[in-house]
mmCIF file of C-alpha atoms in Angstrom:
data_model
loop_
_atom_site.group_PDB
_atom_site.id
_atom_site.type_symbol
_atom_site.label_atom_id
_atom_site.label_comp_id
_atom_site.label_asym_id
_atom_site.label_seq_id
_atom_site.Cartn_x
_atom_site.Cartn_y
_atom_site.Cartn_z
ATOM 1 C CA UNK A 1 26.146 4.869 24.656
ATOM 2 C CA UNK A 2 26.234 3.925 20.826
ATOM 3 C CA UNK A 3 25.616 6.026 17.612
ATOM 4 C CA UNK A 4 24.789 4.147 14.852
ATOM 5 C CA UNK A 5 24.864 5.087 11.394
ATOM 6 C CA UNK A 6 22.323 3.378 9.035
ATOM 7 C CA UNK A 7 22.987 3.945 5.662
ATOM 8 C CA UNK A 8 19.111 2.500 3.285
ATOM 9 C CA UNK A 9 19.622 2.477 -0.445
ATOM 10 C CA UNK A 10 17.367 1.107 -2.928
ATOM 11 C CA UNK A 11 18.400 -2.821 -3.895
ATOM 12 C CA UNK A 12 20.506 -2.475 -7.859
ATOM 13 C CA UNK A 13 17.149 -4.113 -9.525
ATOM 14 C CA UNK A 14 15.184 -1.360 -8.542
ATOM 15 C CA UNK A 15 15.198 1.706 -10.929
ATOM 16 C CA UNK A 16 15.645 5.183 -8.877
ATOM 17 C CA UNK A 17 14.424 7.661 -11.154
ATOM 18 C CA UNK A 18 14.982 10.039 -8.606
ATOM 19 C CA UNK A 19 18.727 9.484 -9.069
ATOM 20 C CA UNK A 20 18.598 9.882 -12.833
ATOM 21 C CA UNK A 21 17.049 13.241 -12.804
ATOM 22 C CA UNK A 22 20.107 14.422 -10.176
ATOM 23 C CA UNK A 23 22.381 12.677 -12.765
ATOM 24 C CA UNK A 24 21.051 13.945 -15.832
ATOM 25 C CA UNK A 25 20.933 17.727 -14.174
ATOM 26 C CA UNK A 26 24.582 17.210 -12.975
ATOM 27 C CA UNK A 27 25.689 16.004 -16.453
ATOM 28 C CA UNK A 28 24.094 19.043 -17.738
ATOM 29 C CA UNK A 29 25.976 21.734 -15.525
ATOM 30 C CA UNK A 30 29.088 20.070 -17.349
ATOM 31 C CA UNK A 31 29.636 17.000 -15.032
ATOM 32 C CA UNK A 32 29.928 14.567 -17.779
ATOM 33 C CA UNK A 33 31.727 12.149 -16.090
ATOM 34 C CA UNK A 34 28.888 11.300 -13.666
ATOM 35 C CA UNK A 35 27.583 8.181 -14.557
ATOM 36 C CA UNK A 36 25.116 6.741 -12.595
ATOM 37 C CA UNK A 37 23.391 8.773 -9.115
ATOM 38 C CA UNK A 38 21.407 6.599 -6.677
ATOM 39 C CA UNK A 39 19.502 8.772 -3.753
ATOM 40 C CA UNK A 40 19.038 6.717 -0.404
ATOM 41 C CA UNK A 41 18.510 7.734 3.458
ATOM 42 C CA UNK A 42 21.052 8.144 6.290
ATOM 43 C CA UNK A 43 20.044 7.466 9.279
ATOM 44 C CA UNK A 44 21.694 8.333 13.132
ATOM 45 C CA UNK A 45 20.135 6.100 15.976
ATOM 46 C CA UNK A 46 21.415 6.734 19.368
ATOM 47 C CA UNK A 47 21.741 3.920 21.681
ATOM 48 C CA UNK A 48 21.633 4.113 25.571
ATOM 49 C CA UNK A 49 23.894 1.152 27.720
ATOM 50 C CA UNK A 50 22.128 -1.507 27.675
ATOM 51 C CA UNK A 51 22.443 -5.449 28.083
ATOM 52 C CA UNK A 52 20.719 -6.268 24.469
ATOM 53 C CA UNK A 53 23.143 -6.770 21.700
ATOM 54 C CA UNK A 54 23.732 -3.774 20.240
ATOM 55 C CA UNK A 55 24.459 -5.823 16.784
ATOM 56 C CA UNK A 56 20.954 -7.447 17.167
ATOM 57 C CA UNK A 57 18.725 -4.672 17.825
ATOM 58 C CA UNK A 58 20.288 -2.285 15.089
ATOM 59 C CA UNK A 59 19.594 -5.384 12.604
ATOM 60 C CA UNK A 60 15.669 -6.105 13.992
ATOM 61 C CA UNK A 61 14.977 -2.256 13.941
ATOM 62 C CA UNK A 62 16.189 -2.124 10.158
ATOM 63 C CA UNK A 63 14.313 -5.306 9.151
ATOM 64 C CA UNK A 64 11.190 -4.188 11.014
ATOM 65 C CA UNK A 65 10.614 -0.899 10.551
ATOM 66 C CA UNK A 66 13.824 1.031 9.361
ATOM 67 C CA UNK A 67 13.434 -0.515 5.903
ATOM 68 C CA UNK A 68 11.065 -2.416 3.768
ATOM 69 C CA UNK A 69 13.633 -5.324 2.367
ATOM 70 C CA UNK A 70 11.736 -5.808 -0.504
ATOM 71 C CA UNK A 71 13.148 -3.085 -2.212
ATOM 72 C CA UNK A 72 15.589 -1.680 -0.314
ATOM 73 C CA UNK A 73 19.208 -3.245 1.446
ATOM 74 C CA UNK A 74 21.101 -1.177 4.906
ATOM 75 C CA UNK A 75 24.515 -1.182 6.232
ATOM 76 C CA UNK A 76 25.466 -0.096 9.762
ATOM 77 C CA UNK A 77 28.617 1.289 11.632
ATOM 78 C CA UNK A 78 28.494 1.186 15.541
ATOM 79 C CA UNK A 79 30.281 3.767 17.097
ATOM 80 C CA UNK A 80 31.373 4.682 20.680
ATOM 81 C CA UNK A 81 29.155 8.050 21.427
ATOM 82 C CA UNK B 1 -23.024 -5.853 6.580
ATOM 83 C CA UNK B 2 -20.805 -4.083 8.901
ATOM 84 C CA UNK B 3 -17.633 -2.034 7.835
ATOM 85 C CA UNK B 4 -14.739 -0.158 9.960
ATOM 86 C CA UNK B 5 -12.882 2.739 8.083
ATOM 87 C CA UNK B 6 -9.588 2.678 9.595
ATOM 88 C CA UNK B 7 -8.536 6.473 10.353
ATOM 89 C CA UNK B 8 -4.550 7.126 11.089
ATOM 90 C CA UNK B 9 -3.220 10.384 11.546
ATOM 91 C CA UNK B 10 -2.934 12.148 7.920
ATOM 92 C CA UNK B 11 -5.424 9.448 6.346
ATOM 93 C CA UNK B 12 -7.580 11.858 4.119
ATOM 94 C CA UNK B 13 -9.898 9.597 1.777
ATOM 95 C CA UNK B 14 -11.769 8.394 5.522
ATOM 96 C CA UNK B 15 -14.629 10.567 5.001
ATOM 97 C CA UNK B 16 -14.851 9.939 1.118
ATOM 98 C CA UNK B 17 -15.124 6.090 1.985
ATOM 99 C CA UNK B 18 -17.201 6.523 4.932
ATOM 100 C CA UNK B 19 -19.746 8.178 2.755
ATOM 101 C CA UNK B 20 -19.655 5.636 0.013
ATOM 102 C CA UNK B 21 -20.506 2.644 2.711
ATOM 103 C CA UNK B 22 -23.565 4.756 3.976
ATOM 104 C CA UNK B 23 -24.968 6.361 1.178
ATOM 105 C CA UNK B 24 -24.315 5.200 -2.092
ATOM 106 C CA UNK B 25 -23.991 1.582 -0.670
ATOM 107 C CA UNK B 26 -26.359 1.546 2.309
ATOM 108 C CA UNK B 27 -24.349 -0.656 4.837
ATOM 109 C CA UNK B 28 -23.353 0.162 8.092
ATOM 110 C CA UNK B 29 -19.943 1.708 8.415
ATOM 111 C CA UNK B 30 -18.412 3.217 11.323
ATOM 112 C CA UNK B 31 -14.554 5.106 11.715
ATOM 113 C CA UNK B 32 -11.333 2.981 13.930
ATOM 114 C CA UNK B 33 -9.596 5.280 15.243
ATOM 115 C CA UNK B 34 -5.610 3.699 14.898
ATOM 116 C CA UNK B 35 -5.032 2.970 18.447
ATOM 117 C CA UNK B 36 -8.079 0.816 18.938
ATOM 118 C CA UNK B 37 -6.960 -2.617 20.000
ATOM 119 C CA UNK B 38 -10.040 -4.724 18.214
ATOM 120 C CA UNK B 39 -12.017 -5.302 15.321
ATOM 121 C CA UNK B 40 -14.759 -7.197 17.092
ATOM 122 C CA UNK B 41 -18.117 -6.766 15.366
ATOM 123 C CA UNK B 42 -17.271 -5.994 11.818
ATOM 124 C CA UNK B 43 -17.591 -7.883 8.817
ATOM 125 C CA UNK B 44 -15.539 -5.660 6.506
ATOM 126 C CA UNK B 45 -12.734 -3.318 6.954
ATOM 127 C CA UNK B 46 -11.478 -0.768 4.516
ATOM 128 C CA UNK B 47 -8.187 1.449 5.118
ATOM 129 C CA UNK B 48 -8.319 4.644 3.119
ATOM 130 C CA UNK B 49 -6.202 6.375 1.342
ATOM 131 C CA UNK B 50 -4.130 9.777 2.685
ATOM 132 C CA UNK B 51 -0.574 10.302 4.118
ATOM 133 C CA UNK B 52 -0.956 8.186 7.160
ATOM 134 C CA UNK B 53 2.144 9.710 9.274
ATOM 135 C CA UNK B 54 2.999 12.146 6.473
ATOM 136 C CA UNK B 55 4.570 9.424 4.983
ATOM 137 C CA UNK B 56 7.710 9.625 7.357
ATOM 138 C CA UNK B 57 10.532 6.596 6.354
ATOM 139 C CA UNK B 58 8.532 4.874 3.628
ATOM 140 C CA UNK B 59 4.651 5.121 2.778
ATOM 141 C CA UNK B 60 2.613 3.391 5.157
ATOM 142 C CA UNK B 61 5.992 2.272 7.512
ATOM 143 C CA UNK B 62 4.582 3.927 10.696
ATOM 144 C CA UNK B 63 1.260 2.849 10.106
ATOM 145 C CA UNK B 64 1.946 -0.758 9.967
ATOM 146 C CA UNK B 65 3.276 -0.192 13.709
ATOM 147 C CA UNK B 66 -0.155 0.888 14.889
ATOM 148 C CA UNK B 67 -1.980 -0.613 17.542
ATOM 149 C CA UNK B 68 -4.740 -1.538 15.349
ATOM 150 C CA UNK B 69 -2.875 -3.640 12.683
ATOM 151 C CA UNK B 70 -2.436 -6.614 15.237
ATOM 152 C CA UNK B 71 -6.130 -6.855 15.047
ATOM 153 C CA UNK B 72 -6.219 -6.105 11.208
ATOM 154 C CA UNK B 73 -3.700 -9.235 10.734
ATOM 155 C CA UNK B 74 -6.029 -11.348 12.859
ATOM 156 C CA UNK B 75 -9.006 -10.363 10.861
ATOM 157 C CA UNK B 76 -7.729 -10.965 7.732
ATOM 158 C CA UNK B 77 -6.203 -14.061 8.955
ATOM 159 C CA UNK B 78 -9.866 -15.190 9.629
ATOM 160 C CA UNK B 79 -10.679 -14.410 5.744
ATOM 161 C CA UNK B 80 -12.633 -11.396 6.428
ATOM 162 C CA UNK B 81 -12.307 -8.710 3.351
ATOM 163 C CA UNK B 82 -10.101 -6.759 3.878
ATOM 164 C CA UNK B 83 -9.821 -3.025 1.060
ATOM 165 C CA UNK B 84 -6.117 -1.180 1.154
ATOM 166 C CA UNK B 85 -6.762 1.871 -1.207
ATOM 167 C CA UNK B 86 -3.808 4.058 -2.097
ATOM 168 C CA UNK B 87 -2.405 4.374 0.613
ATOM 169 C CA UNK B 88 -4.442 1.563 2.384
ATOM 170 C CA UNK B 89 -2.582 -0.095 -0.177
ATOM 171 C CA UNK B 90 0.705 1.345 0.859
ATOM 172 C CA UNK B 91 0.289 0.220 4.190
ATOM 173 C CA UNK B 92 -1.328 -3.502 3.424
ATOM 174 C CA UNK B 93 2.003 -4.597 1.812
ATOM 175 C CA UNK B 94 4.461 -2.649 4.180
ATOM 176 C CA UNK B 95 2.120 -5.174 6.919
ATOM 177 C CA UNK B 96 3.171 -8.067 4.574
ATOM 178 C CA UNK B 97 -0.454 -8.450 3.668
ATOM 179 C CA UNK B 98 0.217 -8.370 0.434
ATOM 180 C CA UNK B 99 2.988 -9.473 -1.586
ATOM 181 C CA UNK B 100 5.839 -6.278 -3.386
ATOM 182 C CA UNK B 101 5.612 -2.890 -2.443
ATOM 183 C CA UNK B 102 4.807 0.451 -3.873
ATOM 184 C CA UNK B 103 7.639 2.946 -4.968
ATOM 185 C CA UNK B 104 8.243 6.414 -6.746
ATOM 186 C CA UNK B 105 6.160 7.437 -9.701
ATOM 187 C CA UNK B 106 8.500 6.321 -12.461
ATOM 188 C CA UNK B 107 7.943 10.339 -14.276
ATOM 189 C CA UNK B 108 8.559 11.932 -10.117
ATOM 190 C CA UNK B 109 5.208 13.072 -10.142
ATOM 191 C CA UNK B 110 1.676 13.240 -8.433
ATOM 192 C CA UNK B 111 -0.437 11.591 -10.699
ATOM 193 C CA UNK B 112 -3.927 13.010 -10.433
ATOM 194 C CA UNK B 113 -6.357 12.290 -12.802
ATOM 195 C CA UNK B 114 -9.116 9.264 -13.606
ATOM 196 C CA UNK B 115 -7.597 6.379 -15.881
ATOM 197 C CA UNK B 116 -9.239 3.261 -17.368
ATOM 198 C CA UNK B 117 -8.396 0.006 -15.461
ATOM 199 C CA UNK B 118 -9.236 -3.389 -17.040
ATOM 200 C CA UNK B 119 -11.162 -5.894 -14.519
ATOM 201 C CA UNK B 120 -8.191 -8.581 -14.978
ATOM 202 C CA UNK B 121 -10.129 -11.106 -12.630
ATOM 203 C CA UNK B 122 -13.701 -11.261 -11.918
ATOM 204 C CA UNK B 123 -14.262 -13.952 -9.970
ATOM 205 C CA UNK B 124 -12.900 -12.338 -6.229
ATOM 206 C CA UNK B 125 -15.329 -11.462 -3.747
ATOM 207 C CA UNK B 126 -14.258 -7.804 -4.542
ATOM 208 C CA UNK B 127 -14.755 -8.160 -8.287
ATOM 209 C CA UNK B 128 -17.810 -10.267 -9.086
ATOM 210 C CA UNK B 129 -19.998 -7.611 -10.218
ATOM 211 C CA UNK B 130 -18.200 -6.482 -12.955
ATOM 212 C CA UNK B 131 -17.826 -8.474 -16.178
ATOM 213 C CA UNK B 132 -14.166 -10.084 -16.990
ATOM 214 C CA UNK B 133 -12.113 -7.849 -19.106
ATOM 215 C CA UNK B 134 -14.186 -5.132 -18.160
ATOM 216 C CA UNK B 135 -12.944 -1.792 -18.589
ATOM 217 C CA UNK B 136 -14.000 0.955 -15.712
ATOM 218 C CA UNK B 137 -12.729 4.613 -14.638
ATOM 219 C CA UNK B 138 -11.437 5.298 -11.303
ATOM 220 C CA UNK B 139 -9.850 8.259 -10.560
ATOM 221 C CA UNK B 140 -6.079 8.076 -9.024
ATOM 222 C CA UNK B 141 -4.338 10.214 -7.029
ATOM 223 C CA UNK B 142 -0.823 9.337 -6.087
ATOM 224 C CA UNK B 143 3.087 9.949 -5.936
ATOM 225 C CA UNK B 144 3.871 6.272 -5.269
ATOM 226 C CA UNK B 145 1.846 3.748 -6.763
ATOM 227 C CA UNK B 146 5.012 2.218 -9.067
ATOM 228 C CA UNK B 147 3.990 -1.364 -8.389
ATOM 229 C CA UNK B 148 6.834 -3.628 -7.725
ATOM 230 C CA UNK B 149 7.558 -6.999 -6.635
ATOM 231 C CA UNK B 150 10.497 -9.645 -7.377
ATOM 232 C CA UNK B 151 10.013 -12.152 -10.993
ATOM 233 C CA UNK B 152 9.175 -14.338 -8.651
ATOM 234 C CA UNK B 153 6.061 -12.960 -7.360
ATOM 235 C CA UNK B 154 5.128 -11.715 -10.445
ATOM 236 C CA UNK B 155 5.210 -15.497 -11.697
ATOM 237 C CA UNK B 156 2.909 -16.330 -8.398
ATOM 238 C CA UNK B 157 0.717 -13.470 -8.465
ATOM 239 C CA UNK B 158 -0.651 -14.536 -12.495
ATOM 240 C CA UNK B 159 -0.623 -18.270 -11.925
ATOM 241 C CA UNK B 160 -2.732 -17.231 -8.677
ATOM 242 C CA UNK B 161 -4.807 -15.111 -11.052
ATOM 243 C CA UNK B 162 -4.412 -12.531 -7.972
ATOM 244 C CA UNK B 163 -4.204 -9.467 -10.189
ATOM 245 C CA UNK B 164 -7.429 -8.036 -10.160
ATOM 246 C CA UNK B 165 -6.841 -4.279 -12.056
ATOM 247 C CA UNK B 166 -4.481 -3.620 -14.584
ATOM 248 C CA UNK B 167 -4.174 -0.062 -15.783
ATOM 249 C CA UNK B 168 -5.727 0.089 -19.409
ATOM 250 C CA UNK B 169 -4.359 1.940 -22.541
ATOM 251 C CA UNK B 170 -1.909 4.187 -20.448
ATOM 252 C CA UNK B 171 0.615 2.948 -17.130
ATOM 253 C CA UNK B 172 0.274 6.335 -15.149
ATOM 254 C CA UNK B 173 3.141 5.768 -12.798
ATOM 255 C CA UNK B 174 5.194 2.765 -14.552
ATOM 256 C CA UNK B 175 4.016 0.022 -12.413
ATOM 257 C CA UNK B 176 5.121 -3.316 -12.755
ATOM 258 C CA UNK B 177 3.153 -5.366 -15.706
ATOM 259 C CA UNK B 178 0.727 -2.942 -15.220
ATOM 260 C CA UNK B 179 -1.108 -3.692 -12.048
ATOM 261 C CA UNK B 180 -3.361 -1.164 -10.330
ATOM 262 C CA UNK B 181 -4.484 -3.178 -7.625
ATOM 263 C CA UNK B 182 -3.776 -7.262 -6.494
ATOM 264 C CA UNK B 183 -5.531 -9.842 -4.363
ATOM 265 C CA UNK B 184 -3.856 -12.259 -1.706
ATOM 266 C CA UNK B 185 -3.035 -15.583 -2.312
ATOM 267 C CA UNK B 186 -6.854 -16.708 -0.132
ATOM 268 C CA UNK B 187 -8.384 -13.993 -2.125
ATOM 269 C CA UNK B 188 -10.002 -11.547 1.000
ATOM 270 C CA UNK B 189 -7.092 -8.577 0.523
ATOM 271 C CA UNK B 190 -7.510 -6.567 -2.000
ATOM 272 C CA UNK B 191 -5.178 -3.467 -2.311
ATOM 273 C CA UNK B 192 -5.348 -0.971 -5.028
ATOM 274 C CA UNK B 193 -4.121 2.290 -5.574
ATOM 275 C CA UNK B 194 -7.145 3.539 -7.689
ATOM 276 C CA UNK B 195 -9.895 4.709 -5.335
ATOM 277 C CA UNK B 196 -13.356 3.136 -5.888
ATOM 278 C CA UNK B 197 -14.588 5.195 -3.121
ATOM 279 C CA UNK B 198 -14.192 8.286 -5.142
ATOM 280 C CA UNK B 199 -16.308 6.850 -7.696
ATOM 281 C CA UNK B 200 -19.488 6.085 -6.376
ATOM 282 C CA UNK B 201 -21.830 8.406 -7.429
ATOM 283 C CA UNK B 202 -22.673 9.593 -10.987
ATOM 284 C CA UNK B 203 -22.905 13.293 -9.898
ATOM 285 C CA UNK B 204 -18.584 13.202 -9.213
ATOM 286 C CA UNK B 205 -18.463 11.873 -12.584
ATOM 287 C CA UNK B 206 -18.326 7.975 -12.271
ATOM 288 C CA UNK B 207 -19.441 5.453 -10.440
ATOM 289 C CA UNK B 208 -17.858 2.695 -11.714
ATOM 290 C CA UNK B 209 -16.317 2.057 -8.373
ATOM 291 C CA UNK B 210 -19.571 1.239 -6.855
ATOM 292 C CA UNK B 211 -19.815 -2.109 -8.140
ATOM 293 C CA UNK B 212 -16.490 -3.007 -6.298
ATOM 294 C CA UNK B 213 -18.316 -2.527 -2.682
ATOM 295 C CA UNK B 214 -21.254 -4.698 -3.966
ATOM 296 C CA UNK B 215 -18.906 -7.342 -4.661
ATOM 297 C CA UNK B 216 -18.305 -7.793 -1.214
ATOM 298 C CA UNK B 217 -21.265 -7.611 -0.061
ATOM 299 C CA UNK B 218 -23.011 -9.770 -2.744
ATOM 300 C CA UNK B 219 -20.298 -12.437 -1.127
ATOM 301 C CA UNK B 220 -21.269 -11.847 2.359
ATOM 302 C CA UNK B 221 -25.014 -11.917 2.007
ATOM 303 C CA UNK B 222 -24.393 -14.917 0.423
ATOM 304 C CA UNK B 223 -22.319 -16.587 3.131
ATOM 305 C CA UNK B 224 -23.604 -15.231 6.404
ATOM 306 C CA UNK B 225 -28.173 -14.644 5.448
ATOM 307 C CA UNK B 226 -29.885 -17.642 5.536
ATOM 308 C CA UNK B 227 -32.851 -18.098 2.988
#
């Protein structure tokens, strides 16, 4: 078995106004340093043994479904589970 | 003329459209439930607005992965119209329908209100009843309808003249160049996050959106009934 650990954030061209209310609220509370905040999605996907790639499923699942590539990019780690 | 209302679970401008077809329009119009395999039989197909999926992962994501959108891609691949409304539109460009995709109200909020759109192109078969430069009111009602798509695109989709609504006077949700609603490249897509079907009767306090419907069918008559 394999846990993988998708990490989605928005691609740098796309403005995340989400992020810049968390950034303006933590610069408030006396965070000044905090320059920039971008919000994305973690995802865990459990994988049972199997004979597929592991590699090549985890990167058809995110280009498929797990993110729209338009506007957002992924990274995965594999792990032993 | 014949149209199919796509229904997904959470979709929850159906009934709205529905009625528009029948009554204000007087076509036939009947509801898809999202596991049906086919699309036989229809000349028209219209996917409503709502929170297909309660909007799990991105907006329209688990819709696209419905049984039905197989047949969808087929029929617009034949050049049948196809309408994406809010989040028809959501799920029309997560299905690669249509070109960009639809993110975050720039201000973080549900925008719920009528606006002015300008009638950018009016030569589509979703558009030809209204003059060019036209400007109508169409209520919105959205938390992601931030149009956006790569320079690229953008380049494409005006050279194309494939922007058919542009929001007029004020940008409600800070949408690329301003565009409430775009056509495919071969012109039988239209998605829009503005909803026509909500304006379609002069007693809810517009019906600007009416002439949208009897674009297409003006076009179909005009194809498909012989003189």
């Amino acid at each position: 078995m394999k846990k993988v650990k998708i990490y989605v954030t928005l691609k740098e061209s796309i403005l995340d106004p989400q992020g810049s209310a968390v950034q303006g609220s933590l610069q408030k509370i006396g965070y000044n340093e905090v320059s920039d905040v971008r919000i994305g999605k973690y995802l865990e996907v459990t994988i049972s043994d199997t004979d597929r790639d592991v590699d090549t499923i985890v990167k058809e699942m995110c280009e498929k479904v797990l993110t729209n590539t338009v506007i957002e990019k992924y990274r995965y780690e594999i792990e032993e589970a | 003329m014949k149209f199919a209302v796509l229904v997904f679970p959470g979709s929850n401008c159906d009934i709205d459209m529905y009625h528009a077809i029948k009554d204000e329009l007087g076509e036939e119009v009947e509801y898809v439930w999202h596991t049906a395999t086919s699309l036989e039989g229809f000349d028209g197909v219209l996917v409503p607005g709502g929170f297909s999926y309660g909007d799990y992962l991105r907006c329209g994501a688990m819709a696209n992965q419905s049984n039905i959108m197989t047949a969808l891609k087929e029929f617009a691949g034949q050049g049948k119209p196809v309408l994406g409304v809010c989040n028809g539109f959501q799920i029309l460009t997560e299905a690669g329908l249509l070109p960009g995709a639809l993110i975050r109200n720039k201000n973080l909020k549900f925008m719920c209100r009528t606006v002015q759109l300008k009638v950018e192109n009016n030569n589509s078969l979703f558009t030809n009843q209204y003059e060019a430069g036209e400007v109508i009111n169409i209520p919105i009602a959205h938390g992601e309808g931030n149009y956006y798509c790569d320079e690229e695109t953008l380049t494409e989709l005006k050279a194309n003249n494939q922007i058919a609504f542009t929001y007029e006077g004020e940008n409600p949700n800070g949408s690329l160049a301003d565009i409430a609603g775009i056509i495919n490249k071969e012109g039988n897509v239209l998605g829009m996050m503005p909803h026509p079907e909500r304006a379609a009767n002069e007693i809810v306090g517009g019906a600007d959106g009416l002439k949208l419907f009897k674009s297409i069918v003006k076009q179909w008559r005009e194809q498909h009934v012989n003189n």
